[in-house]
XYZ file of C-alpha atoms in Angstrom:
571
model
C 158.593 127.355 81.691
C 156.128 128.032 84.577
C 156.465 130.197 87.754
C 154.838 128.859 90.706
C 155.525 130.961 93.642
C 154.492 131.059 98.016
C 156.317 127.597 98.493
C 157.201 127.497 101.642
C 158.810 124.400 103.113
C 159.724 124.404 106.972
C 163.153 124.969 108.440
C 163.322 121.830 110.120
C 163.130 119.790 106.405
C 165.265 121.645 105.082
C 167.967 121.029 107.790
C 166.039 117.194 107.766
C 167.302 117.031 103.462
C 170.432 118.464 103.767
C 169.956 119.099 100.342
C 167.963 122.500 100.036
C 167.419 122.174 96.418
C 166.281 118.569 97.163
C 163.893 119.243 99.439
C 162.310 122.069 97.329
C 162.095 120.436 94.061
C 159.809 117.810 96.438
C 158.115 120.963 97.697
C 157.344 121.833 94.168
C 156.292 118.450 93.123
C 153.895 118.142 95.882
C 152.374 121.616 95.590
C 151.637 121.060 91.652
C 150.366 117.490 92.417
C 153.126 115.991 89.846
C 155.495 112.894 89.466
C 158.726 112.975 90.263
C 160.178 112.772 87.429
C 158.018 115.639 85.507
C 159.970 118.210 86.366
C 163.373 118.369 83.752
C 164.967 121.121 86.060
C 164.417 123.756 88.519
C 165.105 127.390 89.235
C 164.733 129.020 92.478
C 163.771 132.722 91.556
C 163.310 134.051 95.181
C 163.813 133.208 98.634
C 162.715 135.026 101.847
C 162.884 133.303 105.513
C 159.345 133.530 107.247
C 160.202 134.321 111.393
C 156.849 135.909 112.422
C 156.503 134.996 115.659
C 154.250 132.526 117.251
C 154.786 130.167 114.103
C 157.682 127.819 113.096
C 160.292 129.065 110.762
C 159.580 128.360 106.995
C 161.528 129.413 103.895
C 159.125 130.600 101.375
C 160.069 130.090 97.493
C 159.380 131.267 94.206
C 160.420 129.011 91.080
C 160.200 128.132 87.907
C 160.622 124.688 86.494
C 161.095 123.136 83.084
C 158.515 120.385 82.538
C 159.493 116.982 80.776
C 157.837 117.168 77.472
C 157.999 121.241 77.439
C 154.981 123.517 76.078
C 152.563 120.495 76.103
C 153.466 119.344 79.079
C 152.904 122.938 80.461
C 149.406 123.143 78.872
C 148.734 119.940 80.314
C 149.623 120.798 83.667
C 147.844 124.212 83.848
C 145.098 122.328 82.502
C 144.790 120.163 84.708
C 145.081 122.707 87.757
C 142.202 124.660 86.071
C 139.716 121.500 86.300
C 140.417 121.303 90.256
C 139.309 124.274 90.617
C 141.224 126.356 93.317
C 145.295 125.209 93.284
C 148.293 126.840 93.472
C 148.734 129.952 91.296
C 150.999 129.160 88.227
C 151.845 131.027 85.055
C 153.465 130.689 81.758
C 157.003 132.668 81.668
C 158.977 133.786 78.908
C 163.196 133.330 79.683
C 164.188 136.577 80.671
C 165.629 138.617 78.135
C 168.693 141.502 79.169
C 166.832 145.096 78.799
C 170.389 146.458 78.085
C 171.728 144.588 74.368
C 174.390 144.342 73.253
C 174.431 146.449 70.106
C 177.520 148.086 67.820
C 177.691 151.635 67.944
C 178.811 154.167 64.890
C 182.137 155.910 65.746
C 182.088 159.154 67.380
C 184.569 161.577 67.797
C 185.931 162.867 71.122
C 183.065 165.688 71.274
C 180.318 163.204 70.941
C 181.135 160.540 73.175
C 178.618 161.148 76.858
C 181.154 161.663 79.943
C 180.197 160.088 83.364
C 181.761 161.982 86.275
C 181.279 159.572 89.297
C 182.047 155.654 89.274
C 179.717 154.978 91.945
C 176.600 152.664 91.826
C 174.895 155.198 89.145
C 178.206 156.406 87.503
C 179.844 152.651 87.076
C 176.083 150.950 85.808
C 175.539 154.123 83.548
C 178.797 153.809 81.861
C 178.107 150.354 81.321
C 175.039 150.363 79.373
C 176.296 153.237 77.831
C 179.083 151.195 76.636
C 176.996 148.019 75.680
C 174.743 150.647 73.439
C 178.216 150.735 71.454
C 178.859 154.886 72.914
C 182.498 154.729 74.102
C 181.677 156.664 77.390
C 184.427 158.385 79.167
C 184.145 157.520 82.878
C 186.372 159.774 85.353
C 186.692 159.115 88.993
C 188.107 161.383 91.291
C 189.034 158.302 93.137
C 191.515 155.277 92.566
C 191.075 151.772 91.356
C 189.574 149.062 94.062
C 192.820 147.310 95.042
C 194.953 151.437 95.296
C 191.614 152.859 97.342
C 191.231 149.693 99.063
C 195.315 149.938 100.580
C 194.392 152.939 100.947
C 191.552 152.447 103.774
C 193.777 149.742 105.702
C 196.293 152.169 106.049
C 193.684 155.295 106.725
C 192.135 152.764 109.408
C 195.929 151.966 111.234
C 197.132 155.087 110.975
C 194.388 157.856 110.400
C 196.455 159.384 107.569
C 193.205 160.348 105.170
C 193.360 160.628 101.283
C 190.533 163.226 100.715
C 190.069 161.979 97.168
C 190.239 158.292 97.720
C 188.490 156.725 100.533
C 185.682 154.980 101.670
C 183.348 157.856 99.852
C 185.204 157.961 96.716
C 186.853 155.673 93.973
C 185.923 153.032 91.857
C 182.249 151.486 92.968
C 181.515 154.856 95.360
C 180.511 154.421 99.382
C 178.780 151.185 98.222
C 181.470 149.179 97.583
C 182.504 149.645 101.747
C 179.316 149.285 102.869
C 178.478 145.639 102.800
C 176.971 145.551 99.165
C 173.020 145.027 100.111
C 170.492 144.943 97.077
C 167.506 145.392 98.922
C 165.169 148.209 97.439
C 161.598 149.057 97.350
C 162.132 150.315 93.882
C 160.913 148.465 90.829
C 162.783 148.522 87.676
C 163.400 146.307 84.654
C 166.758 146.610 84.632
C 166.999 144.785 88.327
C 167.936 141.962 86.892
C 170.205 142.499 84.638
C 172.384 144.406 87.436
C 172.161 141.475 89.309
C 173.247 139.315 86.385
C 176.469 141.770 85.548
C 177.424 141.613 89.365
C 177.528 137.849 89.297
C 179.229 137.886 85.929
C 181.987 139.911 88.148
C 182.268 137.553 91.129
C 179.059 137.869 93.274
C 177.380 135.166 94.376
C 174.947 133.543 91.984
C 172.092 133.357 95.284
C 171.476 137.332 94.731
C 170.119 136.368 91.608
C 167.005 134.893 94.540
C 167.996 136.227 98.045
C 165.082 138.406 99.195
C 167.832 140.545 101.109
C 170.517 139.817 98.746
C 174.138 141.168 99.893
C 177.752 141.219 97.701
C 179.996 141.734 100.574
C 183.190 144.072 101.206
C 185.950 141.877 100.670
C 183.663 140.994 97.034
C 182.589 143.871 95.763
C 186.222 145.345 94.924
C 186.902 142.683 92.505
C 183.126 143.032 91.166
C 183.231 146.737 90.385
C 187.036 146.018 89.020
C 185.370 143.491 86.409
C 182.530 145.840 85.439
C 184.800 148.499 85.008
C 187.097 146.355 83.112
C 183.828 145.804 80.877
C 183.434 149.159 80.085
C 186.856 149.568 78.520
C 186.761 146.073 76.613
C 183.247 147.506 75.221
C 185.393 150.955 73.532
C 184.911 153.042 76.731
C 187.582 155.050 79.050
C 188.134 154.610 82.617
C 190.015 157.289 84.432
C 190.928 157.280 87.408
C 192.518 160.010 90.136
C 190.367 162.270 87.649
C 188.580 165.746 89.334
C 185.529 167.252 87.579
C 186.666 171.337 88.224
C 184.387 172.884 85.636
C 181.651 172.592 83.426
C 181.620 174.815 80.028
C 178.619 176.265 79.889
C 177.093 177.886 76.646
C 174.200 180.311 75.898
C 171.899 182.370 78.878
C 168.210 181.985 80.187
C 166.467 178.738 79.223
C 169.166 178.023 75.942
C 171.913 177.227 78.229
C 173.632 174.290 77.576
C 176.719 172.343 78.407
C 179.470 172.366 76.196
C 182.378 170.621 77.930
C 183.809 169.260 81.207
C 187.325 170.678 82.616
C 189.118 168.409 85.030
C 192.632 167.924 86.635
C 194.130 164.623 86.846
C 196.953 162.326 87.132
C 198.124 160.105 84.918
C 200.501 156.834 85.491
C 199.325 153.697 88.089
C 199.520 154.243 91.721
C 201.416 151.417 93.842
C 199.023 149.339 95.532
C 201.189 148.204 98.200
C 199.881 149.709 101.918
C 202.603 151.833 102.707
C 202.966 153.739 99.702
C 202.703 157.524 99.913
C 198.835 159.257 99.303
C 198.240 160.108 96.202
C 199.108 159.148 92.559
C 202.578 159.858 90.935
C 203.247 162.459 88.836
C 202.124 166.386 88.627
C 198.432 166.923 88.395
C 197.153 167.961 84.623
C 194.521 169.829 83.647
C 192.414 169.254 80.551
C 188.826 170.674 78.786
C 187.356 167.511 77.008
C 184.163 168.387 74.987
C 180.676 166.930 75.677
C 177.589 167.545 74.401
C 176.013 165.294 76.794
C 177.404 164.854 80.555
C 176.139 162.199 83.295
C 176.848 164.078 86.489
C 176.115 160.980 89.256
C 179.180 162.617 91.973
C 177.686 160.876 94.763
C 176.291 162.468 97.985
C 180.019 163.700 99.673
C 181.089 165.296 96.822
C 180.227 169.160 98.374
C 182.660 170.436 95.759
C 181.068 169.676 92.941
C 177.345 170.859 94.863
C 178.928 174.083 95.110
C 180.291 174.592 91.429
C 176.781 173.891 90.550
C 175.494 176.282 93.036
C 178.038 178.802 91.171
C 176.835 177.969 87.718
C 172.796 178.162 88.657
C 171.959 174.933 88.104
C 168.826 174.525 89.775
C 168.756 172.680 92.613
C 167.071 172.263 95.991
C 166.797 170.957 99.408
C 165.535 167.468 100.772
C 164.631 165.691 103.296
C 168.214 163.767 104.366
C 168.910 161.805 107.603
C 171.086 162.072 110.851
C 172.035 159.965 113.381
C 174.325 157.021 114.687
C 175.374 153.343 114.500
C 174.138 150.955 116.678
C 176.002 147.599 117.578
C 174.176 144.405 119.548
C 175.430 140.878 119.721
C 174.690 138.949 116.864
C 173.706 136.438 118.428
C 171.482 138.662 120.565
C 169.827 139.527 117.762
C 169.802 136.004 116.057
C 167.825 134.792 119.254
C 165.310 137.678 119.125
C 164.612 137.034 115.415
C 164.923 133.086 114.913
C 164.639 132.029 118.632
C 165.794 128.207 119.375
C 166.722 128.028 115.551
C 168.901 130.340 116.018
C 173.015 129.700 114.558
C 171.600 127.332 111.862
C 173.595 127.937 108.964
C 170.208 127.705 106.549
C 168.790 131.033 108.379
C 172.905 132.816 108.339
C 172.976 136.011 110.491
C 169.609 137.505 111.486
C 169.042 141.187 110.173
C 166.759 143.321 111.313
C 163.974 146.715 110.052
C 162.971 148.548 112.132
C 161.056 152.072 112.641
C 159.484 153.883 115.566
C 156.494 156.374 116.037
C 156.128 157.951 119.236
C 153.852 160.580 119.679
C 156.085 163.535 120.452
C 158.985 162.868 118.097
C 160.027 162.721 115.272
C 160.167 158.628 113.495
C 163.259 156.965 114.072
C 164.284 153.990 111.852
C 167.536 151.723 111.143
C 168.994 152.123 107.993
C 171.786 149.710 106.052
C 171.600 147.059 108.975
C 175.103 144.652 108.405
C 174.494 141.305 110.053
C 177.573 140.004 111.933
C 179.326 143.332 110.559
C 181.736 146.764 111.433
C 181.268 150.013 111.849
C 183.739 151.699 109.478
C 185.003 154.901 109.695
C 183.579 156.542 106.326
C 185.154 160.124 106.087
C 186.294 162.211 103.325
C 187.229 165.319 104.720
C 189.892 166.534 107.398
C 188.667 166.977 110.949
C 185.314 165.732 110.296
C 184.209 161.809 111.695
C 181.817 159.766 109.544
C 180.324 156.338 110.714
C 178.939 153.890 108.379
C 178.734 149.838 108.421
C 180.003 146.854 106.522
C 179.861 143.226 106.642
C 181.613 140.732 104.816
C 180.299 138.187 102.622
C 180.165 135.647 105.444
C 178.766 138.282 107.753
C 180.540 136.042 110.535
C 181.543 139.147 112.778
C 180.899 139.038 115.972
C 178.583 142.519 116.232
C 175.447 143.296 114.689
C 175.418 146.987 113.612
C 172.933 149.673 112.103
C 172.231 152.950 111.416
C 169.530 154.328 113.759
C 168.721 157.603 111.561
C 166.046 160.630 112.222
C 165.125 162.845 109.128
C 166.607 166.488 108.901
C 163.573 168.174 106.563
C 164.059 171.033 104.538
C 162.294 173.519 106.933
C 164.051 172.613 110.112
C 167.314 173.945 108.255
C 167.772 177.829 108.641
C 168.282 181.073 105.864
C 167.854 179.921 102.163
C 171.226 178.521 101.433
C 170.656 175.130 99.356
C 173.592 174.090 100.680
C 172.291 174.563 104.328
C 172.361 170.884 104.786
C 175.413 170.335 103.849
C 176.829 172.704 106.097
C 175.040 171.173 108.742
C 176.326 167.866 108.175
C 180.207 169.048 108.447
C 179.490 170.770 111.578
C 178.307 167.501 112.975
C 180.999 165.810 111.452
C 183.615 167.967 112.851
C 181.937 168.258 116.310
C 182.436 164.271 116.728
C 186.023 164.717 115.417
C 186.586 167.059 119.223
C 184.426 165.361 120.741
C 186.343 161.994 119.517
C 189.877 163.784 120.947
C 191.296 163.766 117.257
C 193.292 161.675 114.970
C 189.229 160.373 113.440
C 188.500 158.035 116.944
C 184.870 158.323 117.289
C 182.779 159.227 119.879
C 180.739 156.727 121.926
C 178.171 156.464 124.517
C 176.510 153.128 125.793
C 172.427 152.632 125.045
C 172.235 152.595 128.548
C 173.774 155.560 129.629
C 172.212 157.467 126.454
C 168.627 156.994 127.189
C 169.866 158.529 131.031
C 171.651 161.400 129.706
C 174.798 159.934 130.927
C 178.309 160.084 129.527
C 180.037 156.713 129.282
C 183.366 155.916 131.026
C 183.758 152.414 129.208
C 182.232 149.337 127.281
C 180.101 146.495 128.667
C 180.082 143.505 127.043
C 179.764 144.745 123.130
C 182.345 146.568 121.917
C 182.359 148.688 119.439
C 184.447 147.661 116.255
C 185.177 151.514 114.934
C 188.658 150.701 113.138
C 190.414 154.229 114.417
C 189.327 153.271 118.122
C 186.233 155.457 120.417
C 186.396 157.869 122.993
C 183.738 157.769 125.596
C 181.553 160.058 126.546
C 178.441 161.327 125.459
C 176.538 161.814 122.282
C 174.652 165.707 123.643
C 175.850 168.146 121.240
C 177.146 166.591 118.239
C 173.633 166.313 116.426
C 170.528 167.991 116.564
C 167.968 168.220 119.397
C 165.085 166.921 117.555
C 167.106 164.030 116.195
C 168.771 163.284 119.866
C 165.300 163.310 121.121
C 163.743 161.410 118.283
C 166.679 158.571 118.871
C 165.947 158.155 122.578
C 162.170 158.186 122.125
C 163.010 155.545 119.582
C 165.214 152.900 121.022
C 162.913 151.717 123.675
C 159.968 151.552 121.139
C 162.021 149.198 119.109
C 162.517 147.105 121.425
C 159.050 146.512 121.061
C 159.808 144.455 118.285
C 163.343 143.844 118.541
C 164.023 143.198 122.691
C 167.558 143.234 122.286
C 167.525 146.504 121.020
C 167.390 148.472 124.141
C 170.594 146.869 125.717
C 171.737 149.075 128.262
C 175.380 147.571 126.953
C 174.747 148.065 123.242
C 177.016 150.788 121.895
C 176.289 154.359 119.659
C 179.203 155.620 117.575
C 178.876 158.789 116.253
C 177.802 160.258 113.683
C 176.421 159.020 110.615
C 175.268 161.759 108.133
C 175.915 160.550 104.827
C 172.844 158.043 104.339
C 171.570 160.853 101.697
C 172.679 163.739 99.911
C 170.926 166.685 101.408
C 169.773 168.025 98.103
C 168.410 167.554 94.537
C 169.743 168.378 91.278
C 166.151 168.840 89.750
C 166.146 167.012 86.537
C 163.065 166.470 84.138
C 161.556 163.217 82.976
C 163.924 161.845 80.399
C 167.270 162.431 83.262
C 167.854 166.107 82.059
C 168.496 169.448 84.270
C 166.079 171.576 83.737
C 168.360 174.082 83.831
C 171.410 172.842 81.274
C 170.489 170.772 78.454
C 173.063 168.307 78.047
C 174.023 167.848 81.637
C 172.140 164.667 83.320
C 172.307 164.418 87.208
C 171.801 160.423 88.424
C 172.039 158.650 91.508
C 171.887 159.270 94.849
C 174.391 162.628 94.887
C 171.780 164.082 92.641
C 169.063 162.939 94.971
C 167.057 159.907 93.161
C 168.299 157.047 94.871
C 168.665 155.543 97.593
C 171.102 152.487 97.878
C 172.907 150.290 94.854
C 170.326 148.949 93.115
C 167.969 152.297 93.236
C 171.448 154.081 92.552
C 172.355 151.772 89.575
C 168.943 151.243 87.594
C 168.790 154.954 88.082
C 172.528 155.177 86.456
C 170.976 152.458 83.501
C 167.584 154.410 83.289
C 169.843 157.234 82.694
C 172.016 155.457 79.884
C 169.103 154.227 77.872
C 167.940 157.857 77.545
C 171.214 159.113 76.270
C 171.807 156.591 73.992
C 168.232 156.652 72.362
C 168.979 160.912 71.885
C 172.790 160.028 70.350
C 171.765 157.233 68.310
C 168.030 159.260 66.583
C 169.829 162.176 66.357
């Protein structure tokens, strides 16, 4: 086949065709200078909307097509785009071929099979390839299934009754799974595409496959990471759920230490699903040493439980650079006229996101981070007396706010004593300063853009308001975060309204806080996914500090697999 990509067709023929595949297999035609009947079919292999301003809106395409008459008719073709001279840039593609095979595995006993603690992005994705490699990898999850967690935060959201184990930070899929599902990364990795592939295969929409700022959504994604999961086990592997890494067996001293075993508590027997039945899963909680010679640790950023028992055992880890802030809500449609202008609310364009990041001589950059067009702020804690913000959207993204993070980074040397935990402290001290400040029972605090850039408190909301599920108290921000990221936030609102004029609504509404975009520190690993400090024990993901969203997270979690497997199955 042959990949021609830059096609860029403008909005208005699109909406003109009605037919979007249509009007770009014309596109194509024309730009290769072809009949139209040489092309036998047509993939799109990415799509990105083109809104700079000053210039009418385009969506720009990548594809590859199948020619009538196949490899000659390909030779022919590039051929004949050689003897023009300059044309349109087209090359010869192989069909894509899945990075992770399918392959049959010899049997191993119960000490040789790899253990994944975390079924988050990197936890769920590593157990997967693991499994496809034909390794039988016990997954445990200190969380429950989708549809038990997922009852779970509907009642947490009505009532503000808070399962500490499963919530919107823990169970099956990890924070991603409530947070709107984007695959955006700046990361490159060959296994990209096969994620993609397996999260279709579980009920995502075929267009991430091409979306330039593909999204799942968080009424999908449950059912997704269900199906995935459900992979895992029909592949020989073990899901667990309600499942607590305690321990880790540790053998030998110095540089010959290595890990042995995991030791966790858990509960056996299905939870009811149904809203208003009690927290927790039946039954007494067990505890159990299973042996492991190898051990994927990808816990996920809020597990501080887990940072501490590795504090405890001298695994070496240290601090990084981890963000602080708020969410943000606009209009969407404020923000779908500042981005798309009069095409604004055509349903070829959907709701309008937004990137932004300020510089301001003085302060420290400000940027927005996990941006949910037409989305909700969700309440996103896992601890008692301690408020977390994050944001969702739905796979329509119909809601009626816009929302973001708007995030300042905390660096190692702004944090005090030598604790590499310092972060994490400073985190729950935010977290339970906005639970006071919030007047309990996990409402939020919330100020007005307005009234923050003044220094003001807020008595009330203008006309956004705020969609935090347990309800806001207003007030004022001062006090529940940092100086230098208060400061960076106001110097950077205004700023991006340079380039987003919305932005800067004196109406638009701050919840607070968000302090879980990152994990405040690393679990230093070497090049093939190992602690330095514990052979055997493999920290992944973005708990462990090397990623930075699902697909980062997940490749990382795959990258992670392929190097276990190649070490069980040569050894």
């Amino acid at each position: 086949m042959i990949e021609v990509p830059n096609i860029s067709v403008p909005l208005r023929d699109l909406e003109r065709a009605g037919d979007e595949m249509a009007a770009v297999r014309k596109a194509a035609q024309k730009r290769l200078h072809i009949a139209p009947d040489a092309i036998a079919s047509l993939e799109i292999r990415r799509r990105s909307i083109d809104a700079r301003r000053g210039r009418p809106i385009t969506v720009v395409y990548t594809v590859r097509c199948f020619m009538r008459g196949g490899t000659n008719s390909e030779r022919a073709l590039l051929s004949s785009i050689g003897r023009r001279g300059r044309g349109p840039k087209v090359e010869v593609v192989e069909p894509d071929r899945n990075p992770v095979p399918l392959v049959s595995g010899a049997p191993l006993s119960d000490g040789e099979r790899p253990v994944v603690v975390g079924a988050g992005c990197a936890g769920l994705f590593c157990a997967w390839a693991l499994a496809r490699q034909g390794l039988c990898p016990v997954l445990v999850e200190r969380g429950d299934d989708a549809a038990r967690r997922t009852a779970l935060i509907d009642r947490f959201d009505r009532t503000g009754e808070l399962d500490c184990e499963s919530n919107i930070q823990f169970g099956l899929g990890g924070a991603g799974t409530f947070s709107d599902g984007k695959l955006t990364t700046g990361t490159r990795s060959p296994y990209h595409r096969a994620i993609l592939e397996a999260l279709v295969a579980g009920g995502a929409s075929p267009r991430i496959l091409f979306e330039a700022k593909p999204h799942v959504g968080s009424d999908v994604l449950p059912r997704v990471v269900t199906h995935i999961a459900q992979e895992v086990e029909r592949l020989g592997g073990e899901v667990r759920h309600r499942c607590r890494l305690t321990g880790l067996r540790v053998e030998g001293s110095g540089t010959g230490r290595r890990v042995t075993g995991v030791e966790l508590a858990w509960r056996q027997g299905r939870p009811d699903p149904s809203p208003d039945a009690p927290v927790g899963a039946p039954g007494p909680e067990r505890t159990e040493t299973l042996a492991a010679s190898c051990v994927v640790l990808a816990c996920g950023h809020s597990a501080r439980d887990v940072f501490e028992l590795l504090r405890d055992l001298d695994v070496a880890m240290e601090r990084k650079t981890f963000s602080m802030g708020a969410r943000i809500e606009h209009l969407q449609a404020d923000v779908d006229r500042c981005q798309y202008g009069p095409a604004a609310g055509s349903p070829l364009l959907g709701a309008a996101p937004y990137k932004l990041v300020s510089h301001v001589r003085g302060a420290a950059p400000a940027y927005s981070f996990c941006m949910c067009p037409g989305g909700y702020v969700v309440a996103a804690a896992s601890e008692a007396h301690g408020v977390v913000t994050n944001g969702m959207s739905l796979a329509a993204r119909d809601g009626a706010n816009a929302n973001s993070g708007i995030l300042v980074n905390v660096n190692p040397g702004d944090l005090p004593g030598d604790d590499v935990l310092a972060g994490v402290a400073l985190q729950r001290r935010c977290e339970q300063a906005a639970y006071a400040a919030g007047g309990g029972a996990f409402r939020a605090p919330a100020q007005l853009v307005g009234d923050f850039l003044a220094g003001t408190p807020s008595s009330g909301p203008g006309h956004v308001a705020p969609t935090y599920p347990r309800g806001v108290t207003w007030g004022s921000l001062d006090g529940l975060l940092p100086e230098t990221v208060l400061d960076a936030m106001r110097a950077g609102i205004p700023a991006m309204a340079g380039k987003l004029r919305c932005f800067a609504d004196p109406e638009a509404v701050l919840t607070g806080v968000e302090t879980r975009s990152s994990s405040p520190v690393r679990v230093v690993r070497d090049k093939g996914y190992e602690s330095v400090s514990v052979a055997g024990l493999f920290p992944v993901g973005e708990g462990a500090g090397y990623a930075g969203g699902i697909m980062s997270a997940a490749a990382d979690g795959v990258g992670c697999a392929m190097a276990v497997a190649g070490r069980i199955l040569n050894a």
